[in-house]
Amino acid sequence: MAAIALAALTKVYAGGVRALDAVDLTVEDGEFFALLGPSGCGKTTLLRTLAGLETATSGSVTIGGRDVTALAPGRRDVAMVFQDYALFPHMTVTDNIAYPLRIRKVPGGERRAKAAETAAELGLAELLARRPDQLSGGQQQRVALARAMACHPQAFLFDEPLSNLDARMRLEARTFLKRLQRELGVTTVFVTHDQAEALAMADRIAVMEHGRIRQLGTPAEVFRRPANTFVASFIGSTPMNLLPGRAEDGAVRVADALLPTPEGIDPGGEGELVYGIRPEYLTYHPTPVDGALAGEVRVVENLGSAQLVTLEGRAGPVQTVVDEDVPVAPGERGWARPRQDRALVYREGELLTPTGRSPGPRAEAS
């Protein structure tokens, strides 16, 4: 097992396209670490540079205390699982799993035994003679994992390995991967654009934009206290309400509502503010209440155990999560009051903290 350290890692493609911009990052030994961000943010480039499939323009990559920046992929002692699993269609499950051992010139009998042992750990013992086109998506994923496990690498690198699975299988695979990683204790870097996957699986998350890390923290830190409005808008199954406002009497004026700020947060000073509050932390009221955003109910979306209600008022559209038993109908008037302890205030796109400064990429604990 091994820690991974990146120092000022930079990747510039032809034409001056900067995919990675002096990234500094440490992934702890045995950690399940997620690289999260929209398409084009640099997360896959970072993973491929870790694996040696891309050559860094500058900076360094260290795995297990060993500088591997100039080493070929086969000498880095990492295993990568790709989005499409990259199984050899003409090979059986046994041969696919044993392929890395074959490259290392492990004797045939030993590598077949190791392939069978690894397959059994992942519930593939009855499928060893099949070829990839005879397997389901979930079974192909497990074969790709078994191939990665067979050579006992120092680190697993996963490039969106769940994206080709249907919704139900993705949930099952998510739980399976998390449990497997815990049992093996192998340092794991997992690339995804799906924030629900990152929040559910990772010990820590790096949220990336334009080749830089915009916030680094635990899932709870990143969800509860996004360090900037980019992270706030990206994280969450329902987007955070980000409402323009201005400071007034120690609170934030948004349209015609005076909204409370958390204890210790001073919104005073010049410049526009953004008041952030997640839909889950707004309480819906059918009658007027103080410190609430008013609007007309435009849309009611059924989430199963709750409803997502969109109010349209002077503040613009505001979404709030309402209990399934509360009657809400389009066209009625409603008020959404924020929980003071869950409100966030941003100035120039950066989160205000009790010290008056943004926590930056390394978010402070919730």
mmCIF file of C-alpha atoms in Angstrom:
data_model
loop_
_atom_site.group_PDB
_atom_site.id
_atom_site.type_symbol
_atom_site.label_atom_id
_atom_site.label_comp_id
_atom_site.label_asym_id
_atom_site.label_seq_id
_atom_site.Cartn_x
_atom_site.Cartn_y
_atom_site.Cartn_z
ATOM 1 C CA MET A 1 0.000 0.000 0.000
ATOM 2 C CA ALA A 2 1.206 3.516 -0.656
ATOM 3 C CA ALA A 3 0.499 7.198 -0.412
ATOM 4 C CA ILE A 4 0.430 9.289 -3.589
ATOM 5 C CA ALA A 5 1.907 12.795 -3.750
ATOM 6 C CA LEU A 6 1.680 15.288 -6.605
ATOM 7 C CA ALA A 7 3.847 18.412 -6.541
ATOM 8 C CA ALA A 8 3.118 21.322 -8.919
ATOM 9 C CA LEU A 9 1.870 18.815 -11.492
ATOM 10 C CA THR A 10 1.256 20.578 -14.798
ATOM 11 C CA LYS A 11 0.111 19.279 -18.174
ATOM 12 C CA VAL A 12 0.031 21.565 -21.209
ATOM 13 C CA TYR A 13 -1.102 20.207 -24.564
ATOM 14 C CA ALA A 14 -0.145 21.487 -28.001
ATOM 15 C CA GLY A 15 -1.628 24.896 -28.625
ATOM 16 C CA GLY A 16 -1.124 25.954 -25.030
ATOM 17 C CA VAL A 17 -4.156 24.139 -23.580
ATOM 18 C CA ARG A 18 -3.415 23.831 -19.858
ATOM 19 C CA ALA A 19 -5.196 20.685 -18.633
ATOM 20 C CA LEU A 20 -3.462 20.653 -15.219
ATOM 21 C CA ASP A 21 -2.244 23.824 -13.567
ATOM 22 C CA ALA A 22 0.407 23.240 -10.853
ATOM 23 C CA VAL A 23 -1.676 20.726 -8.885
ATOM 24 C CA ASP A 24 -0.445 19.886 -5.374
ATOM 25 C CA LEU A 25 -2.181 16.909 -3.814
ATOM 26 C CA THR A 26 -1.543 14.094 -1.339
ATOM 27 C CA VAL A 27 -3.653 10.921 -1.232
ATOM 28 C CA GLU A 28 -3.088 9.076 2.027
ATOM 29 C CA ASP A 29 -2.128 5.412 2.268
ATOM 30 C CA GLY A 30 -5.275 3.273 2.061
ATOM 31 C CA GLU A 31 -7.544 6.233 1.284
ATOM 32 C CA PHE A 32 -10.506 6.146 -1.116
ATOM 33 C CA PHE A 33 -10.066 9.463 -2.887
ATOM 34 C CA ALA A 34 -12.404 10.970 -5.507
ATOM 35 C CA LEU A 35 -11.545 13.447 -8.261
ATOM 36 C CA LEU A 36 -14.798 15.210 -9.071
ATOM 37 C CA GLY A 37 -15.732 17.836 -11.617
ATOM 38 C CA PRO A 38 -17.473 18.579 -14.910
ATOM 39 C CA SER A 39 -16.218 17.410 -18.291
ATOM 40 C CA GLY A 40 -12.976 19.124 -19.251
ATOM 41 C CA CYS A 41 -11.928 20.006 -15.691
ATOM 42 C CA GLY A 42 -8.738 17.898 -15.838
ATOM 43 C CA LYS A 43 -9.678 14.983 -13.599
ATOM 44 C CA THR A 44 -9.097 12.236 -16.179
ATOM 45 C CA THR A 45 -5.879 13.892 -17.354
ATOM 46 C CA LEU A 46 -4.674 13.873 -13.748
ATOM 47 C CA LEU A 47 -5.514 10.164 -13.404
ATOM 48 C CA ARG A 48 -3.820 9.274 -16.681
ATOM 49 C CA THR A 49 -0.737 11.262 -15.655
ATOM 50 C CA LEU A 50 -0.684 9.311 -12.400
ATOM 51 C CA ALA A 51 -0.826 6.074 -14.382
ATOM 52 C CA GLY A 52 1.909 7.194 -16.791
ATOM 53 C CA LEU A 53 -0.428 7.226 -19.797
ATOM 54 C CA GLU A 54 0.169 10.987 -20.087
ATOM 55 C CA THR A 55 3.554 12.669 -19.634
ATOM 56 C CA ALA A 56 3.646 15.584 -17.210
ATOM 57 C CA THR A 57 4.890 18.870 -18.643
ATOM 58 C CA SER A 58 6.366 19.730 -15.243
ATOM 59 C CA GLY A 59 6.022 18.739 -11.606
ATOM 60 C CA SER A 60 6.382 15.333 -9.992
ATOM 61 C CA VAL A 61 4.441 12.171 -9.133
ATOM 62 C CA THR A 62 5.467 10.112 -6.112
ATOM 63 C CA ILE A 63 3.883 6.745 -5.226
ATOM 64 C CA GLY A 64 4.892 4.960 -2.049
ATOM 65 C CA GLY A 65 7.778 7.365 -1.547
ATOM 66 C CA ARG A 66 9.192 6.589 -4.994
ATOM 67 C CA ASP A 67 9.406 9.258 -7.707
ATOM 68 C CA VAL A 68 7.694 7.687 -10.723
ATOM 69 C CA THR A 69 7.386 10.839 -12.867
ATOM 70 C CA ALA A 70 9.671 9.509 -15.600
ATOM 71 C CA LEU A 71 8.744 5.808 -15.299
ATOM 72 C CA ALA A 72 6.722 3.877 -17.883
ATOM 73 C CA PRO A 73 3.185 2.784 -16.827
ATOM 74 C CA GLY A 74 4.239 -0.840 -16.284
ATOM 75 C CA ARG A 75 6.896 0.176 -13.745
ATOM 76 C CA ARG A 76 4.634 2.335 -11.538
ATOM 77 C CA ASP A 77 2.945 -0.590 -9.754
ATOM 78 C CA VAL A 78 -0.578 0.765 -10.192
ATOM 79 C CA ALA A 79 -3.657 -0.824 -11.774
ATOM 80 C CA MET A 80 -6.193 1.136 -13.801
ATOM 81 C CA VAL A 81 -9.841 0.240 -14.413
ATOM 82 C CA PHE A 82 -11.238 2.063 -17.437
ATOM 83 C CA GLN A 83 -14.730 3.306 -18.168
ATOM 84 C CA ASP A 84 -15.254 0.621 -20.861
ATOM 85 C CA TYR A 85 -13.350 -2.010 -18.771
ATOM 86 C CA ALA A 86 -10.920 -2.646 -21.724
ATOM 87 C CA LEU A 87 -11.329 -6.445 -21.650
ATOM 88 C CA PHE A 88 -9.847 -8.525 -24.448
ATOM 89 C CA PRO A 89 -12.872 -9.891 -26.375
ATOM 90 C CA HIS A 90 -11.062 -13.025 -27.638
ATOM 91 C CA MET A 91 -9.874 -14.060 -24.158
ATOM 92 C CA THR A 92 -11.721 -15.955 -21.455
ATOM 93 C CA VAL A 93 -12.322 -14.492 -18.015
ATOM 94 C CA THR A 94 -9.337 -16.475 -16.726
ATOM 95 C CA ASP A 95 -7.025 -15.120 -19.409
ATOM 96 C CA ASN A 96 -8.239 -11.543 -18.974
ATOM 97 C CA ILE A 97 -7.598 -11.653 -15.235
ATOM 98 C CA ALA A 98 -4.212 -13.314 -15.674
ATOM 99 C CA TYR A 99 -3.009 -10.975 -18.434
ATOM 100 C CA PRO A 100 -1.011 -8.576 -16.194
ATOM 101 C CA LEU A 101 0.729 -11.593 -14.643
ATOM 102 C CA ARG A 102 1.518 -12.906 -18.106
ATOM 103 C CA ILE A 103 3.166 -9.570 -18.955
ATOM 104 C CA ARG A 104 5.258 -9.965 -15.794
ATOM 105 C CA LYS A 105 6.275 -13.433 -17.034
ATOM 106 C CA VAL A 106 4.668 -15.280 -14.118
ATOM 107 C CA PRO A 107 4.573 -19.044 -14.930
ATOM 108 C CA GLY A 108 1.333 -20.261 -16.541
ATOM 109 C CA GLY A 109 0.200 -22.536 -13.729
ATOM 110 C CA GLU A 110 0.810 -19.896 -11.085
ATOM 111 C CA ARG A 111 -1.039 -17.147 -12.960
ATOM 112 C CA ARG A 112 -4.052 -19.394 -13.676
ATOM 113 C CA ALA A 113 -4.228 -20.300 -10.002
ATOM 114 C CA LYS A 114 -4.006 -16.652 -9.026
ATOM 115 C CA ALA A 115 -6.710 -15.738 -11.552
ATOM 116 C CA ALA A 116 -9.025 -18.422 -10.154
ATOM 117 C CA GLU A 117 -8.382 -17.283 -6.582
ATOM 118 C CA THR A 118 -9.065 -13.635 -7.405
ATOM 119 C CA ALA A 119 -12.163 -14.522 -9.451
ATOM 120 C CA ALA A 120 -13.570 -16.501 -6.530
ATOM 121 C CA GLU A 121 -13.196 -13.474 -4.239
ATOM 122 C CA LEU A 122 -15.392 -11.475 -6.627
ATOM 123 C CA GLY A 123 -18.007 -14.149 -7.287
ATOM 124 C CA LEU A 124 -16.718 -15.037 -10.756
ATOM 125 C CA ALA A 125 -15.739 -18.663 -10.138
ATOM 126 C CA GLU A 126 -18.512 -20.035 -12.383
ATOM 127 C CA LEU A 127 -17.654 -17.679 -15.264
ATOM 128 C CA LEU A 128 -13.966 -18.396 -15.835
ATOM 129 C CA ALA A 129 -14.475 -20.045 -19.240
ATOM 130 C CA ARG A 130 -16.710 -17.288 -20.636
ATOM 131 C CA ARG A 131 -15.690 -14.421 -22.897
ATOM 132 C CA PRO A 132 -16.639 -10.756 -22.281
ATOM 133 C CA ASP A 133 -19.568 -10.763 -24.742
ATOM 134 C CA GLN A 134 -21.163 -13.535 -22.658
ATOM 135 C CA LEU A 135 -21.128 -11.397 -19.492
ATOM 136 C CA SER A 136 -23.420 -8.707 -18.124
ATOM 137 C CA GLY A 137 -22.132 -5.182 -17.518
ATOM 138 C CA GLY A 138 -21.726 -5.856 -13.814
ATOM 139 C CA GLN A 139 -19.844 -9.088 -14.462
ATOM 140 C CA GLN A 140 -17.510 -7.340 -16.915
ATOM 141 C CA GLN A 141 -16.820 -4.703 -14.295
ATOM 142 C CA ARG A 142 -15.884 -7.391 -11.752
ATOM 143 C CA VAL A 143 -13.554 -9.040 -14.277
ATOM 144 C CA ALA A 144 -11.822 -5.686 -14.773
ATOM 145 C CA LEU A 145 -11.511 -5.347 -10.994
ATOM 146 C CA ALA A 146 -10.174 -8.894 -10.663
ATOM 147 C CA ARG A 147 -7.544 -8.150 -13.320
ATOM 148 C CA ALA A 148 -6.494 -5.055 -11.351
ATOM 149 C CA MET A 149 -6.379 -6.999 -8.074
ATOM 150 C CA ALA A 150 -4.451 -9.983 -9.394
ATOM 151 C CA CYS A 151 -1.088 -8.211 -9.483
ATOM 152 C CA HIS A 152 -1.437 -6.662 -5.982
ATOM 153 C CA PRO A 153 -0.738 -3.060 -7.037
ATOM 154 C CA GLN A 154 0.173 -0.240 -4.671
ATOM 155 C CA ALA A 155 -2.803 1.791 -5.926
ATOM 156 C CA PHE A 156 -6.046 1.408 -7.876
ATOM 157 C CA LEU A 157 -6.937 4.089 -10.424
ATOM 158 C CA PHE A 158 -10.608 4.098 -11.495
ATOM 159 C CA ASP A 159 -11.735 6.139 -14.514
ATOM 160 C CA GLU A 160 -15.542 6.428 -14.177
ATOM 161 C CA PRO A 161 -15.983 2.638 -13.884
ATOM 162 C CA LEU A 162 -19.714 2.835 -13.081
ATOM 163 C CA SER A 163 -20.874 5.071 -15.924
ATOM 164 C CA ASN A 164 -21.835 2.186 -18.262
ATOM 165 C CA LEU A 165 -24.121 0.508 -15.712
ATOM 166 C CA ASP A 166 -27.859 1.061 -15.328
ATOM 167 C CA ALA A 167 -29.161 2.966 -12.293
ATOM 168 C CA ARG A 168 -29.885 -0.034 -10.055
ATOM 169 C CA MET A 169 -26.621 -1.774 -10.879
ATOM 170 C CA ARG A 170 -24.696 1.446 -10.247
ATOM 171 C CA LEU A 171 -26.022 1.543 -6.690
ATOM 172 C CA GLU A 172 -25.090 -2.098 -6.127
ATOM 173 C CA ALA A 173 -21.647 -1.612 -7.686
ATOM 174 C CA ARG A 174 -21.057 1.502 -5.576
ATOM 175 C CA THR A 175 -21.615 -0.459 -2.366
ATOM 176 C CA PHE A 176 -19.543 -3.371 -3.655
ATOM 177 C CA LEU A 177 -16.582 -1.169 -4.605
ATOM 178 C CA LYS A 178 -16.602 0.654 -1.288
ATOM 179 C CA ARG A 179 -16.659 -2.604 0.680
ATOM 180 C CA LEU A 180 -13.967 -4.187 -1.498
ATOM 181 C CA GLN A 181 -11.649 -1.202 -1.116
ATOM 182 C CA ARG A 182 -12.118 -1.261 2.667
ATOM 183 C CA GLU A 183 -11.289 -4.977 2.809
ATOM 184 C CA LEU A 184 -8.198 -4.658 0.595
ATOM 185 C CA GLY A 185 -6.998 -1.366 2.089
ATOM 186 C CA VAL A 186 -5.503 -0.317 -1.251
ATOM 187 C CA THR A 187 -4.993 3.387 -1.957
ATOM 188 C CA THR A 188 -7.655 4.257 -4.529
ATOM 189 C CA VAL A 189 -8.172 7.276 -6.783
ATOM 190 C CA PHE A 190 -11.639 7.371 -8.341
ATOM 191 C CA VAL A 191 -12.585 9.776 -11.157
ATOM 192 C CA THR A 192 -16.251 10.705 -11.581
ATOM 193 C CA HIS A 193 -18.477 13.532 -12.754
ATOM 194 C CA ASP A 194 -21.305 12.172 -10.566
ATOM 195 C CA GLN A 195 -21.261 14.045 -7.250
ATOM 196 C CA ALA A 196 -23.623 11.468 -5.660
ATOM 197 C CA GLU A 197 -21.006 8.750 -6.287
ATOM 198 C CA ALA A 198 -18.222 10.881 -4.848
ATOM 199 C CA LEU A 199 -20.218 11.835 -1.739
ATOM 200 C CA ALA A 200 -21.264 8.221 -1.110
ATOM 201 C CA MET A 201 -17.927 6.493 -1.674
ATOM 202 C CA ALA A 202 -14.979 8.766 -0.967
ATOM 203 C CA ASP A 203 -13.049 9.441 2.222
ATOM 204 C CA ARG A 204 -12.041 12.782 0.686
ATOM 205 C CA ILE A 205 -12.942 14.649 -2.484
ATOM 206 C CA ALA A 206 -11.062 17.098 -4.690
ATOM 207 C CA VAL A 207 -13.457 19.238 -6.734
ATOM 208 C CA MET A 208 -11.721 20.397 -9.922
ATOM 209 C CA GLU A 209 -12.289 23.195 -12.423
ATOM 210 C CA HIS A 210 -10.037 24.299 -15.299
ATOM 211 C CA GLY A 211 -7.167 22.063 -14.179
ATOM 212 C CA ARG A 212 -7.154 23.304 -10.584
ATOM 213 C CA ILE A 213 -8.491 21.996 -7.292
ATOM 214 C CA ARG A 214 -11.218 24.356 -6.117
ATOM 215 C CA GLN A 215 -11.902 22.536 -2.842
ATOM 216 C CA LEU A 216 -10.425 19.578 -1.003
ATOM 217 C CA GLY A 217 -12.188 17.956 1.936
ATOM 218 C CA THR A 218 -14.381 15.195 3.286
ATOM 219 C CA PRO A 219 -17.808 14.649 1.693
ATOM 220 C CA ALA A 220 -19.448 16.366 4.688
ATOM 221 C CA GLU A 221 -17.161 19.404 4.403
ATOM 222 C CA VAL A 222 -17.659 19.796 0.678
ATOM 223 C CA PHE A 223 -21.441 19.366 0.914
ATOM 224 C CA ARG A 224 -22.083 21.549 3.969
ATOM 225 C CA ARG A 225 -19.510 24.283 3.408
ATOM 226 C CA PRO A 226 -18.622 24.719 -0.273
ATOM 227 C CA ALA A 227 -15.607 27.031 -0.367
ATOM 228 C CA ASN A 228 -16.837 28.964 -3.401
ATOM 229 C CA THR A 229 -19.902 29.390 -5.565
ATOM 230 C CA PHE A 230 -18.545 26.975 -8.221
ATOM 231 C CA VAL A 231 -18.452 24.096 -5.723
ATOM 232 C CA ALA A 232 -21.778 25.218 -4.214
ATOM 233 C CA SER A 233 -23.476 25.048 -7.604
ATOM 234 C CA PHE A 234 -21.886 21.710 -8.543
ATOM 235 C CA ILE A 235 -22.381 19.660 -5.368
ATOM 236 C CA GLY A 236 -25.810 18.388 -4.342
ATOM 237 C CA SER A 237 -28.519 16.273 -5.987
ATOM 238 C CA THR A 238 -30.653 19.421 -5.951
ATOM 239 C CA PRO A 239 -28.598 22.571 -6.689
ATOM 240 C CA MET A 240 -27.980 25.072 -3.913
ATOM 241 C CA ASN A 241 -30.018 28.273 -4.065
ATOM 242 C CA LEU A 242 -27.493 31.061 -4.761
ATOM 243 C CA LEU A 243 -29.282 34.387 -4.336
ATOM 244 C CA PRO A 244 -27.770 37.843 -4.957
ATOM 245 C CA GLY A 245 -28.064 40.215 -1.990
ATOM 246 C CA ARG A 246 -26.436 42.934 0.088
ATOM 247 C CA ALA A 247 -25.491 43.422 3.717
ATOM 248 C CA GLU A 248 -28.049 45.094 5.985
ATOM 249 C CA ASP A 249 -28.128 45.231 9.808
ATOM 250 C CA GLY A 250 -25.922 42.151 10.228
ATOM 251 C CA ALA A 251 -28.085 40.117 7.863
ATOM 252 C CA VAL A 252 -28.410 39.792 4.085
ATOM 253 C CA ARG A 253 -31.146 41.574 2.151
ATOM 254 C CA VAL A 254 -32.405 39.381 -0.707
ATOM 255 C CA ALA A 255 -35.201 41.105 -2.655
ATOM 256 C CA ASP A 256 -37.741 42.102 0.009
ATOM 257 C CA ALA A 257 -36.575 39.562 2.632
ATOM 258 C CA LEU A 258 -33.987 40.092 5.380
ATOM 259 C CA LEU A 259 -32.303 36.721 5.801
ATOM 260 C CA PRO A 260 -30.274 35.638 8.857
ATOM 261 C CA THR A 261 -26.609 34.655 8.679
ATOM 262 C CA PRO A 262 -24.902 32.008 10.819
ATOM 263 C CA GLU A 263 -23.439 33.009 14.153
ATOM 264 C CA GLY A 264 -20.021 34.647 13.762
ATOM 265 C CA ILE A 265 -20.516 35.600 10.107
ATOM 266 C CA ASP A 266 -20.337 39.342 9.489
ATOM 267 C CA PRO A 267 -21.697 40.146 6.010
ATOM 268 C CA GLY A 268 -20.896 43.870 6.377
ATOM 269 C CA GLY A 269 -18.703 45.680 3.899
ATOM 270 C CA GLU A 270 -18.803 46.814 0.315
ATOM 271 C CA GLY A 271 -19.706 44.703 -2.671
ATOM 272 C CA GLU A 272 -22.422 42.305 -3.711
ATOM 273 C CA LEU A 273 -23.079 39.186 -1.676
ATOM 274 C CA VAL A 274 -24.488 35.796 -2.595
ATOM 275 C CA TYR A 275 -26.693 34.057 -0.046
ATOM 276 C CA GLY A 276 -26.436 30.273 -0.328
ATOM 277 C CA ILE A 277 -28.945 27.827 1.107
ATOM 278 C CA ARG A 278 -29.656 24.262 0.055
ATOM 279 C CA PRO A 279 -33.282 23.299 -0.721
ATOM 280 C CA GLU A 280 -33.093 20.745 2.096
ATOM 281 C CA TYR A 281 -32.450 23.546 4.618
ATOM 282 C CA LEU A 282 -35.436 25.730 3.721
ATOM 283 C CA THR A 283 -38.737 25.298 5.568
ATOM 284 C CA TYR A 284 -41.899 25.795 3.544
ATOM 285 C CA HIS A 285 -44.790 27.851 4.970
ATOM 286 C CA PRO A 286 -48.208 28.429 3.351
ATOM 287 C CA THR A 287 -48.645 31.714 5.263
ATOM 288 C CA PRO A 288 -46.314 34.721 5.711
ATOM 289 C CA VAL A 289 -43.419 34.397 8.198
ATOM 290 C CA ASP A 290 -40.493 36.693 9.014
ATOM 291 C CA GLY A 291 -37.088 36.069 7.456
ATOM 292 C CA ALA A 292 -38.535 34.091 4.550
ATOM 293 C CA LEU A 293 -38.511 34.285 0.756
ATOM 294 C CA ALA A 294 -41.965 34.714 -0.762
ATOM 295 C CA GLY A 295 -43.131 33.481 -4.135
ATOM 296 C CA GLU A 296 -45.712 31.684 -6.199
ATOM 297 C CA VAL A 297 -45.464 27.903 -6.433
ATOM 298 C CA ARG A 298 -44.586 27.201 -10.059
ATOM 299 C CA VAL A 299 -43.470 23.558 -10.034
ATOM 300 C CA VAL A 300 -43.943 20.629 -7.640
ATOM 301 C CA GLU A 301 -41.702 17.613 -8.347
ATOM 302 C CA ASN A 302 -42.285 14.284 -6.612
ATOM 303 C CA LEU A 303 -39.048 12.893 -5.136
ATOM 304 C CA GLY A 304 -40.711 9.894 -3.505
ATOM 305 C CA SER A 305 -40.419 10.615 0.209
ATOM 306 C CA ALA A 306 -40.428 14.384 -0.401
ATOM 307 C CA GLN A 307 -41.392 17.085 -2.888
ATOM 308 C CA LEU A 308 -39.155 19.624 -4.599
ATOM 309 C CA VAL A 309 -41.083 22.893 -4.738
ATOM 310 C CA THR A 310 -40.006 25.817 -6.933
ATOM 311 C CA LEU A 311 -41.154 29.267 -5.809
ATOM 312 C CA GLU A 312 -40.962 32.189 -8.223
ATOM 313 C CA GLY A 313 -40.724 35.608 -6.575
ATOM 314 C CA ARG A 314 -38.709 38.823 -6.520
ATOM 315 C CA ALA A 315 -35.584 36.863 -5.549
ATOM 316 C CA GLY A 316 -35.971 34.708 -8.647
ATOM 317 C CA PRO A 317 -36.609 30.948 -8.569
ATOM 318 C CA VAL A 318 -36.067 29.372 -5.131
ATOM 319 C CA GLN A 319 -36.270 25.629 -4.557
ATOM 320 C CA THR A 320 -37.191 23.983 -1.266
ATOM 321 C CA VAL A 321 -37.657 20.347 -0.238
ATOM 322 C CA VAL A 322 -41.044 19.741 1.382
ATOM 323 C CA ASP A 323 -42.281 16.647 3.225
ATOM 324 C CA GLU A 324 -44.439 14.332 1.111
ATOM 325 C CA ASP A 325 -47.424 14.800 3.446
ATOM 326 C CA VAL A 326 -47.520 18.598 3.127
ATOM 327 C CA PRO A 327 -50.112 19.679 0.520
ATOM 328 C CA VAL A 328 -48.567 22.048 -2.039
ATOM 329 C CA ALA A 329 -50.190 23.042 -5.328
ATOM 330 C CA PRO A 330 -48.955 25.121 -8.269
ATOM 331 C CA GLY A 331 -50.339 28.631 -8.275
ATOM 332 C CA GLU A 332 -50.550 29.065 -4.502
ATOM 333 C CA ARG A 333 -48.482 31.544 -2.518
ATOM 334 C CA GLY A 334 -45.664 30.159 -0.351
ATOM 335 C CA TRP A 335 -42.803 31.255 1.906
ATOM 336 C CA ALA A 336 -39.425 29.516 2.335
ATOM 337 C CA ARG A 337 -37.492 30.272 5.522
ATOM 338 C CA PRO A 338 -33.783 29.297 5.688
ATOM 339 C CA ARG A 339 -32.206 27.520 8.629
ATOM 340 C CA GLN A 340 -29.820 30.090 10.071
ATOM 341 C CA ASP A 341 -27.142 27.527 10.975
ATOM 342 C CA ARG A 342 -27.094 26.143 7.402
ATOM 343 C CA ALA A 343 -26.953 29.446 5.520
ATOM 344 C CA LEU A 344 -23.770 30.422 3.663
ATOM 345 C CA VAL A 345 -22.621 33.853 2.516
ATOM 346 C CA TYR A 346 -20.233 34.448 -0.398
ATOM 347 C CA ARG A 347 -18.381 37.610 -1.384
ATOM 348 C CA GLU A 348 -16.664 37.719 -4.790
ATOM 349 C CA GLY A 349 -17.459 34.035 -5.137
ATOM 350 C CA GLU A 350 -15.633 32.976 -1.950
ATOM 351 C CA LEU A 351 -17.195 31.740 1.292
ATOM 352 C CA LEU A 352 -17.211 34.063 4.292
ATOM 353 C CA THR A 353 -16.064 32.401 7.515
ATOM 354 C CA PRO A 354 -15.951 33.630 11.141
ATOM 355 C CA THR A 355 -12.445 34.923 10.366
ATOM 356 C CA GLY A 356 -13.780 36.839 7.392
ATOM 357 C CA ARG A 357 -11.730 34.797 4.921
ATOM 358 C CA SER A 358 -12.555 31.946 2.586
ATOM 359 C CA PRO A 359 -11.142 28.532 3.616
ATOM 360 C CA GLY A 360 -9.808 28.153 0.063
ATOM 361 C CA PRO A 361 -9.269 24.711 -1.525
ATOM 362 C CA ARG A 362 -8.859 23.071 1.885
ATOM 363 C CA ALA A 363 -12.266 23.598 3.440
ATOM 364 C CA GLU A 364 -12.432 23.883 7.195
ATOM 365 C CA ALA A 365 -14.281 21.182 9.094
ATOM 366 C CA SER A 366 -18.039 21.426 9.409
#
